[in-house]
Amino acid sequence: MSQIWSYTGDTGPEFWPGLCEEFYAAAQFPLQSPILLSYEEAQALEKALKFTYVEQNIRVQKINETMHFVPVDAASFVDFAQNRYYLTDIHFHMPSEHVISKQQAPLEFHLVHKDEDGNPLVCAVLFDLVEDEDKKCNNGKLTLEAGKDKEQSLNPEIFLPENITYFHYEGSLTTPPTEGPVQWFVFDQIGLMSRFLIEAFKTSLSPNNRPLQNKNQRPIFYKK
Ligand SMILES: [Zn+2]
């Protein structure tokens, strides 16, 4: 199926629900993403996310509006609330979709996980861009080779910030179909990413962030 949605014009975000029945049905889920996050409104989160990330082969592919880093095997996973979710996809949005304390970041990575029934859990990591010609991520932990359909070995923990503190809430996917529920974890330590590295993967300079959605009184949690 050719892509029927975009981020601008008459196939842009406000028109996604009208583009097809599948998108319409997904948009009926009341807790949409992304949302504005703030410390003042957050409750303490008791349960913690536990990461088991390992070095594994990852394929670089262009899908829809962004580059994706797709694990070849189910190897890295997270545990949350007695459930295990395997890492299935990594991609990014520019500028950031989530906004923390009214600050939008230039870049947001999504680490998408799924449990054995296909229920999604997404970790979002916001980044500032730095002028690092060595094309590094997070102070030298990553150098990626740019190029479509390339496979390389890496540990996805390179995308995680050093301090693992995060907001947690229930939301939706941010690209159509925007179905839910999705367990969201948005890290509040902003990472550093080489602008040159990202530009090597960027196929278009136009923004690919969905606008902020209504919170609809849902609870927001924070784990420190
Ligand atoms: Zn995303």
mmCIF file with all atom_site columns, C-alpha atoms and ligand atoms in Angstrom:
data_model
loop_
_atom_site.group_PDB
_atom_site.id
_atom_site.type_symbol
_atom_site.label_atom_id
_atom_site.label_alt_id
_atom_site.label_comp_id
_atom_site.label_asym_id
_atom_site.label_entity_id
_atom_site.label_seq_id
_atom_site.pdbx_PDB_ins_code
_atom_site.Cartn_x
_atom_site.Cartn_y
_atom_site.Cartn_z
_atom_site.occupancy
_atom_site.B_iso_or_equiv
_atom_site.pdbx_formal_charge
_atom_site.auth_seq_id
_atom_site.auth_comp_id
_atom_site.auth_asym_id
_atom_site.auth_atom_id
_atom_site.pdbx_PDB_model_num
ATOM   1   C  CA . MET A 1 1   ? 0.000   0.000   0.000  1.00 0.00 ? 1   MET A CA 1
ATOM   2   C  CA . SER A 1 2   ? 1.402   3.381   -0.908 1.00 0.00 ? 2   SER A CA 1
ATOM   3   C  CA . GLN A 1 3   ? 1.547   5.889   1.894  1.00 0.00 ? 3   GLN A CA 1
ATOM   4   C  CA . ILE A 1 4   ? -1.554  8.057   2.091  1.00 0.00 ? 4   ILE A CA 1
ATOM   5   C  CA . TRP A 1 5   ? -0.678  10.256  5.082  1.00 0.00 ? 5   TRP A CA 1
ATOM   6   C  CA . SER A 1 6   ? 1.843   13.048  5.617  1.00 0.00 ? 6   SER A CA 1
ATOM   7   C  CA . TYR A 1 7   ? 2.695   15.871  8.007  1.00 0.00 ? 7   TYR A CA 1
ATOM   8   C  CA . THR A 1 8   ? 1.421   18.777  5.881  1.00 0.00 ? 8   THR A CA 1
ATOM   9   C  CA . GLY A 1 9   ? -1.517  19.830  3.713  1.00 0.00 ? 9   GLY A CA 1
ATOM   10  C  CA . ASP A 1 10  ? -4.700  17.844  3.173  1.00 0.00 ? 10  ASP A CA 1
ATOM   11  C  CA . THR A 1 11  ? -3.164  14.537  4.280  1.00 0.00 ? 11  THR A CA 1
ATOM   12  C  CA . GLY A 1 12  ? -1.612  16.129  7.413  1.00 0.00 ? 12  GLY A CA 1
ATOM   13  C  CA . PRO A 1 13  ? -2.255  15.182  11.066 1.00 0.00 ? 13  PRO A CA 1
ATOM   14  C  CA . GLU A 1 14  ? -5.663  16.842  11.464 1.00 0.00 ? 14  GLU A CA 1
ATOM   15  C  CA . PHE A 1 15  ? -6.950  14.859  8.474  1.00 0.00 ? 15  PHE A CA 1
ATOM   16  C  CA . TRP A 1 16  ? -5.491  11.436  9.395  1.00 0.00 ? 16  TRP A CA 1
ATOM   17  C  CA . PRO A 1 17  ? -8.758  10.086  10.886 1.00 0.00 ? 17  PRO A CA 1
ATOM   18  C  CA . GLY A 1 18  ? -10.631 10.808  7.646  1.00 0.00 ? 18  GLY A CA 1
ATOM   19  C  CA . LEU A 1 19  ? -8.147  9.126   5.321  1.00 0.00 ? 19  LEU A CA 1
ATOM   20  C  CA . CYS A 1 20  ? -9.389  5.541   5.804  1.00 0.00 ? 20  CYS A CA 1
ATOM   21  C  CA . GLU A 1 21  ? -11.486 3.416   8.149  1.00 0.00 ? 21  GLU A CA 1
ATOM   22  C  CA . GLU A 1 22  ? -8.459  1.952   9.904  1.00 0.00 ? 22  GLU A CA 1
ATOM   23  C  CA . PHE A 1 23  ? -7.117  5.420   10.795 1.00 0.00 ? 23  PHE A CA 1
ATOM   24  C  CA . TYR A 1 24  ? -10.597 6.548   11.876 1.00 0.00 ? 24  TYR A CA 1
ATOM   25  C  CA . ALA A 1 25  ? -11.020 3.583   14.229 1.00 0.00 ? 25  ALA A CA 1
ATOM   26  C  CA . ALA A 1 26  ? -7.551  4.133   15.744 1.00 0.00 ? 26  ALA A CA 1
ATOM   27  C  CA . ALA A 1 27  ? -8.262  7.841   16.364 1.00 0.00 ? 27  ALA A CA 1
ATOM   28  C  CA . GLN A 1 28  ? -11.273 6.900   18.547 1.00 0.00 ? 28  GLN A CA 1
ATOM   29  C  CA . PHE A 1 29  ? -8.859  5.751   21.260 1.00 0.00 ? 29  PHE A CA 1
ATOM   30  C  CA . PRO A 1 30  ? -9.178  8.702   23.672 1.00 0.00 ? 30  PRO A CA 1
ATOM   31  C  CA . LEU A 1 31  ? -5.611  8.790   25.032 1.00 0.00 ? 31  LEU A CA 1
ATOM   32  C  CA . GLN A 1 32  ? -3.622  10.009  22.038 1.00 0.00 ? 32  GLN A CA 1
ATOM   33  C  CA . SER A 1 33  ? 0.106   10.862  21.871 1.00 0.00 ? 33  SER A CA 1
ATOM   34  C  CA . PRO A 1 34  ? 2.289   12.886  22.064 1.00 0.00 ? 34  PRO A CA 1
ATOM   35  C  CA . ILE A 1 35  ? 1.464   15.074  25.069 1.00 0.00 ? 35  ILE A CA 1
ATOM   36  C  CA . LEU A 1 36  ? 2.987   17.892  27.094 1.00 0.00 ? 36  LEU A CA 1
ATOM   37  C  CA . LEU A 1 37  ? 4.719   16.579  30.247 1.00 0.00 ? 37  LEU A CA 1
ATOM   38  C  CA . SER A 1 38  ? 5.522   18.450  33.453 1.00 0.00 ? 38  SER A CA 1
ATOM   39  C  CA . TYR A 1 39  ? 6.972   17.523  36.834 1.00 0.00 ? 39  TYR A CA 1
ATOM   40  C  CA . GLU A 1 40  ? 4.267   19.397  38.771 1.00 0.00 ? 40  GLU A CA 1
ATOM   41  C  CA . GLU A 1 41  ? 1.466   17.119  37.619 1.00 0.00 ? 41  GLU A CA 1
ATOM   42  C  CA . ALA A 1 42  ? 3.348   13.810  37.830 1.00 0.00 ? 42  ALA A CA 1
ATOM   43  C  CA . GLN A 1 43  ? 2.711   11.153  40.479 1.00 0.00 ? 43  GLN A CA 1
ATOM   44  C  CA . ALA A 1 44  ? 5.515   8.926   41.741 1.00 0.00 ? 44  ALA A CA 1
ATOM   45  C  CA . LEU A 1 45  ? 5.854   5.720   39.734 1.00 0.00 ? 45  LEU A CA 1
ATOM   46  C  CA . GLU A 1 46  ? 6.475   2.676   41.942 1.00 0.00 ? 46  GLU A CA 1
ATOM   47  C  CA . LYS A 1 47  ? 7.254   0.097   39.255 1.00 0.00 ? 47  LYS A CA 1
ATOM   48  C  CA . ALA A 1 48  ? 10.527  0.362   37.352 1.00 0.00 ? 48  ALA A CA 1
ATOM   49  C  CA . LEU A 1 49  ? 11.464  -0.431  33.784 1.00 0.00 ? 49  LEU A CA 1
ATOM   50  C  CA . LYS A 1 50  ? 14.261  -3.016  33.596 1.00 0.00 ? 50  LYS A CA 1
ATOM   51  C  CA . PHE A 1 51  ? 16.487  -3.030  30.507 1.00 0.00 ? 51  PHE A CA 1
ATOM   52  C  CA . THR A 1 52  ? 18.201  -6.093  29.095 1.00 0.00 ? 52  THR A CA 1
ATOM   53  C  CA . TYR A 1 53  ? 19.851  -4.737  25.978 1.00 0.00 ? 53  TYR A CA 1
ATOM   54  C  CA . VAL A 1 54  ? 22.543  -6.714  24.125 1.00 0.00 ? 54  VAL A CA 1
ATOM   55  C  CA . GLU A 1 55  ? 24.710  -6.120  21.085 1.00 0.00 ? 55  GLU A CA 1
ATOM   56  C  CA . GLN A 1 56  ? 22.827  -7.356  18.027 1.00 0.00 ? 56  GLN A CA 1
ATOM   57  C  CA . ASN A 1 57  ? 22.517  -6.936  14.259 1.00 0.00 ? 57  ASN A CA 1
ATOM   58  C  CA . ILE A 1 58  ? 20.405  -3.981  13.204 1.00 0.00 ? 58  ILE A CA 1
ATOM   59  C  CA . ARG A 1 59  ? 19.290  -3.139  9.667  1.00 0.00 ? 59  ARG A CA 1
ATOM   60  C  CA . VAL A 1 60  ? 18.884  0.467   8.492  1.00 0.00 ? 60  VAL A CA 1
ATOM   61  C  CA . GLN A 1 61  ? 15.770  0.969   6.349  1.00 0.00 ? 61  GLN A CA 1
ATOM   62  C  CA . LYS A 1 62  ? 13.719  3.897   5.091  1.00 0.00 ? 62  LYS A CA 1
ATOM   63  C  CA . ILE A 1 63  ? 10.033  3.356   5.976  1.00 0.00 ? 63  ILE A CA 1
ATOM   64  C  CA . ASN A 1 64  ? 7.398   6.054   5.478  1.00 0.00 ? 64  ASN A CA 1
ATOM   65  C  CA . GLU A 1 65  ? 8.734   9.405   6.689  1.00 0.00 ? 65  GLU A CA 1
ATOM   66  C  CA . THR A 1 66  ? 11.884  8.401   8.558  1.00 0.00 ? 66  THR A CA 1
ATOM   67  C  CA . MET A 1 67  ? 14.824  6.018   8.793  1.00 0.00 ? 67  MET A CA 1
ATOM   68  C  CA . HIS A 1 68  ? 14.323  2.938   10.912 1.00 0.00 ? 68  HIS A CA 1
ATOM   69  C  CA . PHE A 1 69  ? 16.914  0.831   12.707 1.00 0.00 ? 69  PHE A CA 1
ATOM   70  C  CA . VAL A 1 70  ? 15.336  -2.612  12.783 1.00 0.00 ? 70  VAL A CA 1
ATOM   71  C  CA . PRO A 1 71  ? 16.730  -5.399  15.017 1.00 0.00 ? 71  PRO A CA 1
ATOM   72  C  CA . VAL A 1 72  ? 17.201  -8.540  12.926 1.00 0.00 ? 72  VAL A CA 1
ATOM   73  C  CA . ASP A 1 73  ? 16.459  -10.849 15.877 1.00 0.00 ? 73  ASP A CA 1
ATOM   74  C  CA . ALA A 1 74  ? 14.426  -10.555 19.080 1.00 0.00 ? 74  ALA A CA 1
ATOM   75  C  CA . ALA A 1 75  ? 17.338  -10.215 21.513 1.00 0.00 ? 75  ALA A CA 1
ATOM   76  C  CA . SER A 1 76  ? 17.051  -6.975  23.498 1.00 0.00 ? 76  SER A CA 1
ATOM   77  C  CA . PHE A 1 77  ? 14.065  -6.507  25.790 1.00 0.00 ? 77  PHE A CA 1
ATOM   78  C  CA . VAL A 1 78  ? 12.604  -4.574  28.705 1.00 0.00 ? 78  VAL A CA 1
ATOM   79  C  CA . ASP A 1 79  ? 10.529  -5.862  31.615 1.00 0.00 ? 79  ASP A CA 1
ATOM   80  C  CA . PHE A 1 80  ? 7.712   -3.800  33.091 1.00 0.00 ? 80  PHE A CA 1
ATOM   81  C  CA . ALA A 1 81  ? 4.947   -4.898  35.490 1.00 0.00 ? 81  ALA A CA 1
ATOM   82  C  CA . GLN A 1 82  ? 5.678   -8.621  35.052 1.00 0.00 ? 82  GLN A CA 1
ATOM   83  C  CA . ASN A 1 83  ? 5.570   -8.328  31.285 1.00 0.00 ? 83  ASN A CA 1
ATOM   84  C  CA . ARG A 1 84  ? 8.427   -8.695  28.776 1.00 0.00 ? 84  ARG A CA 1
ATOM   85  C  CA . TYR A 1 85  ? 8.600   -6.482  25.698 1.00 0.00 ? 85  TYR A CA 1
ATOM   86  C  CA . TYR A 1 86  ? 11.132  -7.139  22.902 1.00 0.00 ? 86  TYR A CA 1
ATOM   87  C  CA . LEU A 1 87  ? 12.774  -4.311  20.962 1.00 0.00 ? 87  LEU A CA 1
ATOM   88  C  CA . THR A 1 88  ? 11.341  -4.367  17.419 1.00 0.00 ? 88  THR A CA 1
ATOM   89  C  CA . ASP A 1 89  ? 12.160  -0.960  15.918 1.00 0.00 ? 89  ASP A CA 1
ATOM   90  C  CA . ILE A 1 90  ? 14.100  2.281   16.484 1.00 0.00 ? 90  ILE A CA 1
ATOM   91  C  CA . HIS A 1 91  ? 13.332  5.489   14.566 1.00 0.00 ? 91  HIS A CA 1
ATOM   92  C  CA . PHE A 1 92  ? 13.345  9.249   15.078 1.00 0.00 ? 92  PHE A CA 1
ATOM   93  C  CA . HIS A 1 93  ? 11.232  12.375  14.758 1.00 0.00 ? 93  HIS A CA 1
ATOM   94  C  CA . MET A 1 94  ? 12.377  15.980  14.170 1.00 0.00 ? 94  MET A CA 1
ATOM   95  C  CA . PRO A 1 95  ? 11.675  18.087  16.114 1.00 0.00 ? 95  PRO A CA 1
ATOM   96  C  CA . SER A 1 96  ? 10.648  16.168  19.251 1.00 0.00 ? 96  SER A CA 1
ATOM   97  C  CA . GLU A 1 97  ? 7.030   15.026  19.623 1.00 0.00 ? 97  GLU A CA 1
ATOM   98  C  CA . HIS A 1 98  ? 6.925   15.018  23.426 1.00 0.00 ? 98  HIS A CA 1
ATOM   99  C  CA . VAL A 1 99  ? 7.503   18.323  25.165 1.00 0.00 ? 99  VAL A CA 1
ATOM   100 C  CA . ILE A 1 100 ? 8.888   18.368  28.733 1.00 0.00 ? 100 ILE A CA 1
ATOM   101 C  CA . SER A 1 101 ? 8.253   21.494  30.841 1.00 0.00 ? 101 SER A CA 1
ATOM   102 C  CA . LYS A 1 102 ? 7.306   23.399  27.673 1.00 0.00 ? 102 LYS A CA 1
ATOM   103 C  CA . GLN A 1 103 ? 10.730  22.671  26.084 1.00 0.00 ? 103 GLN A CA 1
ATOM   104 C  CA . GLN A 1 104 ? 10.691  21.016  22.679 1.00 0.00 ? 104 GLN A CA 1
ATOM   105 C  CA . ALA A 1 105 ? 13.946  19.260  21.718 1.00 0.00 ? 105 ALA A CA 1
ATOM   106 C  CA . PRO A 1 106 ? 15.345  19.164  18.156 1.00 0.00 ? 106 PRO A CA 1
ATOM   107 C  CA . LEU A 1 107 ? 15.205  15.357  17.979 1.00 0.00 ? 107 LEU A CA 1
ATOM   108 C  CA . GLU A 1 108 ? 13.336  12.421  19.557 1.00 0.00 ? 108 GLU A CA 1
ATOM   109 C  CA . PHE A 1 109 ? 14.214  8.751   19.183 1.00 0.00 ? 109 PHE A CA 1
ATOM   110 C  CA . HIS A 1 110 ? 11.591  6.054   19.702 1.00 0.00 ? 110 HIS A CA 1
ATOM   111 C  CA . LEU A 1 111 ? 12.632  2.596   20.865 1.00 0.00 ? 111 LEU A CA 1
ATOM   112 C  CA . VAL A 1 112 ? 9.590   0.472   20.087 1.00 0.00 ? 112 VAL A CA 1
ATOM   113 C  CA . HIS A 1 113 ? 9.036   -2.797  21.988 1.00 0.00 ? 113 HIS A CA 1
ATOM   114 C  CA . LYS A 1 114 ? 6.262   -5.386  21.797 1.00 0.00 ? 114 LYS A CA 1
ATOM   115 C  CA . ASP A 1 115 ? 5.171   -8.171  24.109 1.00 0.00 ? 115 ASP A CA 1
ATOM   116 C  CA . GLU A 1 116 ? 4.210   -11.629 22.833 1.00 0.00 ? 116 GLU A CA 1
ATOM   117 C  CA . ASP A 1 117 ? 0.627   -10.451 22.207 1.00 0.00 ? 117 ASP A CA 1
ATOM   118 C  CA . GLY A 1 118 ? 1.829   -7.422  20.212 1.00 0.00 ? 118 GLY A CA 1
ATOM   119 C  CA . ASN A 1 119 ? 1.116   -4.822  22.930 1.00 0.00 ? 119 ASN A CA 1
ATOM   120 C  CA . PRO A 1 120 ? 3.500   -1.882  22.428 1.00 0.00 ? 120 PRO A CA 1
ATOM   121 C  CA . LEU A 1 121 ? 5.825   -0.168  24.916 1.00 0.00 ? 121 LEU A CA 1
ATOM   122 C  CA . VAL A 1 122 ? 7.813   2.788   23.559 1.00 0.00 ? 122 VAL A CA 1
ATOM   123 C  CA . CYS A 1 123 ? 10.812  4.513   25.147 1.00 0.00 ? 123 CYS A CA 1
ATOM   124 C  CA . ALA A 1 124 ? 11.302  8.080   23.941 1.00 0.00 ? 124 ALA A CA 1
ATOM   125 C  CA . VAL A 1 125 ? 14.689  9.783   24.226 1.00 0.00 ? 125 VAL A CA 1
ATOM   126 C  CA . LEU A 1 126 ? 15.065  13.484  23.431 1.00 0.00 ? 126 LEU A CA 1
ATOM   127 C  CA . PHE A 1 127 ? 18.314  14.838  21.988 1.00 0.00 ? 127 PHE A CA 1
ATOM   128 C  CA . ASP A 1 128 ? 20.066  18.120  21.392 1.00 0.00 ? 128 ASP A CA 1
ATOM   129 C  CA . LEU A 1 129 ? 22.136  18.322  18.208 1.00 0.00 ? 129 LEU A CA 1
ATOM   130 C  CA . VAL A 1 130 ? 25.855  19.064  18.418 1.00 0.00 ? 130 VAL A CA 1
ATOM   131 C  CA . GLU A 1 131 ? 28.330  19.906  15.654 1.00 0.00 ? 131 GLU A CA 1
ATOM   132 C  CA . ASP A 1 132 ? 30.387  16.715  15.977 1.00 0.00 ? 132 ASP A CA 1
ATOM   133 C  CA . GLU A 1 133 ? 31.976  15.732  12.667 1.00 0.00 ? 133 GLU A CA 1
ATOM   134 C  CA . ASP A 1 134 ? 32.900  12.318  14.075 1.00 0.00 ? 134 ASP A CA 1
ATOM   135 C  CA . LYS A 1 135 ? 29.181  11.529  13.918 1.00 0.00 ? 135 LYS A CA 1
ATOM   136 C  CA . LYS A 1 136 ? 28.854  10.329  17.478 1.00 0.00 ? 136 LYS A CA 1
ATOM   137 C  CA . CYS A 1 137 ? 25.860  9.784   19.720 1.00 0.00 ? 137 CYS A CA 1
ATOM   138 C  CA . ASN A 1 138 ? 25.850  10.411  23.478 1.00 0.00 ? 138 ASN A CA 1
ATOM   139 C  CA . ASN A 1 139 ? 29.491  11.464  23.880 1.00 0.00 ? 139 ASN A CA 1
ATOM   140 C  CA . GLY A 1 140 ? 31.143  8.968   21.620 1.00 0.00 ? 140 GLY A CA 1
ATOM   141 C  CA . LYS A 1 141 ? 29.173  5.823   22.266 1.00 0.00 ? 141 LYS A CA 1
ATOM   142 C  CA . LEU A 1 142 ? 27.854  5.538   18.725 1.00 0.00 ? 142 LEU A CA 1
ATOM   143 C  CA . THR A 1 143 ? 29.111  5.837   15.188 1.00 0.00 ? 143 THR A CA 1
ATOM   144 C  CA . LEU A 1 144 ? 26.580  4.610   12.682 1.00 0.00 ? 144 LEU A CA 1
ATOM   145 C  CA . GLU A 1 145 ? 27.276  3.950   9.047  1.00 0.00 ? 145 GLU A CA 1
ATOM   146 C  CA . ALA A 1 146 ? 24.721  5.746   6.967  1.00 0.00 ? 146 ALA A CA 1
ATOM   147 C  CA . GLY A 1 147 ? 23.066  3.950   4.102  1.00 0.00 ? 147 GLY A CA 1
ATOM   148 C  CA . LYS A 1 148 ? 19.880  2.202   3.239  1.00 0.00 ? 148 LYS A CA 1
ATOM   149 C  CA . ASP A 1 149 ? 19.565  -1.533  3.882  1.00 0.00 ? 149 ASP A CA 1
ATOM   150 C  CA . LYS A 1 150 ? 22.889  -1.699  5.682  1.00 0.00 ? 150 LYS A CA 1
ATOM   151 C  CA . GLU A 1 151 ? 23.255  -4.052  8.582  1.00 0.00 ? 151 GLU A CA 1
ATOM   152 C  CA . GLN A 1 152 ? 25.532  -3.385  11.525 1.00 0.00 ? 152 GLN A CA 1
ATOM   153 C  CA . SER A 1 153 ? 26.137  -4.711  14.983 1.00 0.00 ? 153 SER A CA 1
ATOM   154 C  CA . LEU A 1 154 ? 25.341  -2.413  17.878 1.00 0.00 ? 154 LEU A CA 1
ATOM   155 C  CA . ASN A 1 155 ? 23.969  -2.388  21.397 1.00 0.00 ? 155 ASN A CA 1
ATOM   156 C  CA . PRO A 1 156 ? 20.780  -0.298  21.471 1.00 0.00 ? 156 PRO A CA 1
ATOM   157 C  CA . GLU A 1 157 ? 21.718  0.981   24.927 1.00 0.00 ? 157 GLU A CA 1
ATOM   158 C  CA . ILE A 1 158 ? 23.764  3.639   23.091 1.00 0.00 ? 158 ILE A CA 1
ATOM   159 C  CA . PHE A 1 159 ? 20.474  5.485   22.576 1.00 0.00 ? 159 PHE A CA 1
ATOM   160 C  CA . LEU A 1 160 ? 19.695  5.608   26.300 1.00 0.00 ? 160 LEU A CA 1
ATOM   161 C  CA . PRO A 1 161 ? 20.735  8.510   28.506 1.00 0.00 ? 161 PRO A CA 1
ATOM   162 C  CA . GLU A 1 162 ? 23.165  7.936   31.387 1.00 0.00 ? 162 GLU A CA 1
ATOM   163 C  CA . ASN A 1 163 ? 20.575  8.770   34.016 1.00 0.00 ? 163 ASN A CA 1
ATOM   164 C  CA . ILE A 1 164 ? 17.531  6.572   33.635 1.00 0.00 ? 164 ILE A CA 1
ATOM   165 C  CA . THR A 1 165 ? 14.707  8.783   34.942 1.00 0.00 ? 165 THR A CA 1
ATOM   166 C  CA . TYR A 1 166 ? 11.454  9.024   33.027 1.00 0.00 ? 166 TYR A CA 1
ATOM   167 C  CA . PHE A 1 167 ? 7.847   10.037  32.694 1.00 0.00 ? 167 PHE A CA 1
ATOM   168 C  CA . HIS A 1 168 ? 5.329   7.258   32.152 1.00 0.00 ? 168 HIS A CA 1
ATOM   169 C  CA . TYR A 1 169 ? 1.790   7.448   30.788 1.00 0.00 ? 169 TYR A CA 1
ATOM   170 C  CA . GLU A 1 170 ? -0.676  5.564   28.627 1.00 0.00 ? 170 GLU A CA 1
ATOM   171 C  CA . GLY A 1 171 ? -1.060  6.859   25.078 1.00 0.00 ? 171 GLY A CA 1
ATOM   172 C  CA . SER A 1 172 ? -1.185  5.905   21.415 1.00 0.00 ? 172 SER A CA 1
ATOM   173 C  CA . LEU A 1 173 ? 1.116   5.471   18.440 1.00 0.00 ? 173 LEU A CA 1
ATOM   174 C  CA . THR A 1 174 ? 2.039   8.871   16.956 1.00 0.00 ? 174 THR A CA 1
ATOM   175 C  CA . THR A 1 175 ? 1.860   7.758   13.319 1.00 0.00 ? 175 THR A CA 1
ATOM   176 C  CA . PRO A 1 176 ? -1.261  6.332   11.618 1.00 0.00 ? 176 PRO A CA 1
ATOM   177 C  CA . PRO A 1 177 ? -3.025  4.186   12.606 1.00 0.00 ? 177 PRO A CA 1
ATOM   178 C  CA . THR A 1 178 ? -2.707  6.023   15.971 1.00 0.00 ? 178 THR A CA 1
ATOM   179 C  CA . GLU A 1 179 ? -4.019  3.101   17.997 1.00 0.00 ? 179 GLU A CA 1
ATOM   180 C  CA . GLY A 1 180 ? -3.637  2.505   21.715 1.00 0.00 ? 180 GLY A CA 1
ATOM   181 C  CA . PRO A 1 181 ? -2.975  1.670   24.390 1.00 0.00 ? 181 PRO A CA 1
ATOM   182 C  CA . VAL A 1 182 ? 0.769   2.212   24.184 1.00 0.00 ? 182 VAL A CA 1
ATOM   183 C  CA . GLN A 1 183 ? 2.864   2.208   27.358 1.00 0.00 ? 183 GLN A CA 1
ATOM   184 C  CA . TRP A 1 184 ? 5.013   5.344   27.009 1.00 0.00 ? 184 TRP A CA 1
ATOM   185 C  CA . PHE A 1 185 ? 8.270   6.067   28.862 1.00 0.00 ? 185 PHE A CA 1
ATOM   186 C  CA . VAL A 1 186 ? 9.744   9.485   28.096 1.00 0.00 ? 186 VAL A CA 1
ATOM   187 C  CA . PHE A 1 187 ? 13.267  10.031  29.474 1.00 0.00 ? 187 PHE A CA 1
ATOM   188 C  CA . ASP A 1 188 ? 13.960  13.487  30.785 1.00 0.00 ? 188 ASP A CA 1
ATOM   189 C  CA . GLN A 1 189 ? 17.751  13.552  30.458 1.00 0.00 ? 189 GLN A CA 1
ATOM   190 C  CA . ILE A 1 190 ? 18.408  15.104  27.055 1.00 0.00 ? 190 ILE A CA 1
ATOM   191 C  CA . GLY A 1 191 ? 21.036  13.226  25.025 1.00 0.00 ? 191 GLY A CA 1
ATOM   192 C  CA . LEU A 1 192 ? 23.560  14.634  22.576 1.00 0.00 ? 192 LEU A CA 1
ATOM   193 C  CA . MET A 1 193 ? 23.560  13.617  18.928 1.00 0.00 ? 193 MET A CA 1
ATOM   194 C  CA . SER A 1 194 ? 25.839  14.654  16.080 1.00 0.00 ? 194 SER A CA 1
ATOM   195 C  CA . ARG A 1 195 ? 23.949  16.777  13.576 1.00 0.00 ? 195 ARG A CA 1
ATOM   196 C  CA . PHE A 1 196 ? 26.094  15.242  10.809 1.00 0.00 ? 196 PHE A CA 1
ATOM   197 C  CA . LEU A 1 197 ? 25.108  11.734  11.854 1.00 0.00 ? 197 LEU A CA 1
ATOM   198 C  CA . ILE A 1 198 ? 21.397  12.564  11.729 1.00 0.00 ? 198 ILE A CA 1
ATOM   199 C  CA . GLU A 1 199 ? 21.693  14.427  8.422  1.00 0.00 ? 199 GLU A CA 1
ATOM   200 C  CA . ALA A 1 200 ? 23.254  11.317  6.933  1.00 0.00 ? 200 ALA A CA 1
ATOM   201 C  CA . PHE A 1 201 ? 19.991  9.489   7.660  1.00 0.00 ? 201 PHE A CA 1
ATOM   202 C  CA . LYS A 1 202 ? 17.577  12.262  6.938  1.00 0.00 ? 202 LYS A CA 1
ATOM   203 C  CA . THR A 1 203 ? 15.939  11.886  3.550  1.00 0.00 ? 203 THR A CA 1
ATOM   204 C  CA . SER A 1 204 ? 13.905  15.057  3.802  1.00 0.00 ? 204 SER A CA 1
ATOM   205 C  CA . LEU A 1 205 ? 14.337  18.202  5.846  1.00 0.00 ? 205 LEU A CA 1
ATOM   206 C  CA . SER A 1 206 ? 10.644  18.630  6.546  1.00 0.00 ? 206 SER A CA 1
ATOM   207 C  CA . PRO A 1 207 ? 9.373   18.075  10.117 1.00 0.00 ? 207 PRO A CA 1
ATOM   208 C  CA . ASN A 1 208 ? 7.918   14.654  11.033 1.00 0.00 ? 208 ASN A CA 1
ATOM   209 C  CA . ASN A 1 209 ? 6.429   15.305  14.451 1.00 0.00 ? 209 ASN A CA 1
ATOM   210 C  CA . ARG A 1 210 ? 2.746   14.878  15.295 1.00 0.00 ? 210 ARG A CA 1
ATOM   211 C  CA . PRO A 1 211 ? 1.342   17.912  17.166 1.00 0.00 ? 211 PRO A CA 1
ATOM   212 C  CA . LEU A 1 212 ? 0.587   17.692  20.912 1.00 0.00 ? 212 LEU A CA 1
ATOM   213 C  CA . GLN A 1 213 ? -2.680  15.942  21.799 1.00 0.00 ? 213 GLN A CA 1
ATOM   214 C  CA . ASN A 1 214 ? -5.171  16.559  24.609 1.00 0.00 ? 214 ASN A CA 1
ATOM   215 C  CA . LYS A 1 215 ? -4.269  14.904  27.884 1.00 0.00 ? 215 LYS A CA 1
ATOM   216 C  CA . ASN A 1 216 ? -7.903  14.137  28.720 1.00 0.00 ? 216 ASN A CA 1
ATOM   217 C  CA . GLN A 1 217 ? -7.145  14.020  32.451 1.00 0.00 ? 217 GLN A CA 1
ATOM   218 C  CA . ARG A 1 218 ? -5.019  10.907  32.232 1.00 0.00 ? 218 ARG A CA 1
ATOM   219 C  CA . PRO A 1 219 ? -2.537  10.285  35.082 1.00 0.00 ? 219 PRO A CA 1
ATOM   220 C  CA . ILE A 1 220 ? 1.135   11.060  34.399 1.00 0.00 ? 220 ILE A CA 1
ATOM   221 C  CA . PHE A 1 221 ? 3.843   9.293   36.403 1.00 0.00 ? 221 PHE A CA 1
ATOM   222 C  CA . TYR A 1 222 ? 7.508   10.029  37.031 1.00 0.00 ? 222 TYR A CA 1
ATOM   223 C  CA . LYS A 1 223 ? 10.246  7.622   38.101 1.00 0.00 ? 223 LYS A CA 1
ATOM   224 C  CA . LYS A 1 224 ? 13.530  8.860   39.523 1.00 0.00 ? 224 LYS A CA 1
HETATM 225 ZN ZN . ZN  B 2 .   ? 7.823   7.387   16.531 1.00 0.00 ? 1   ZN  B ZN 1
#
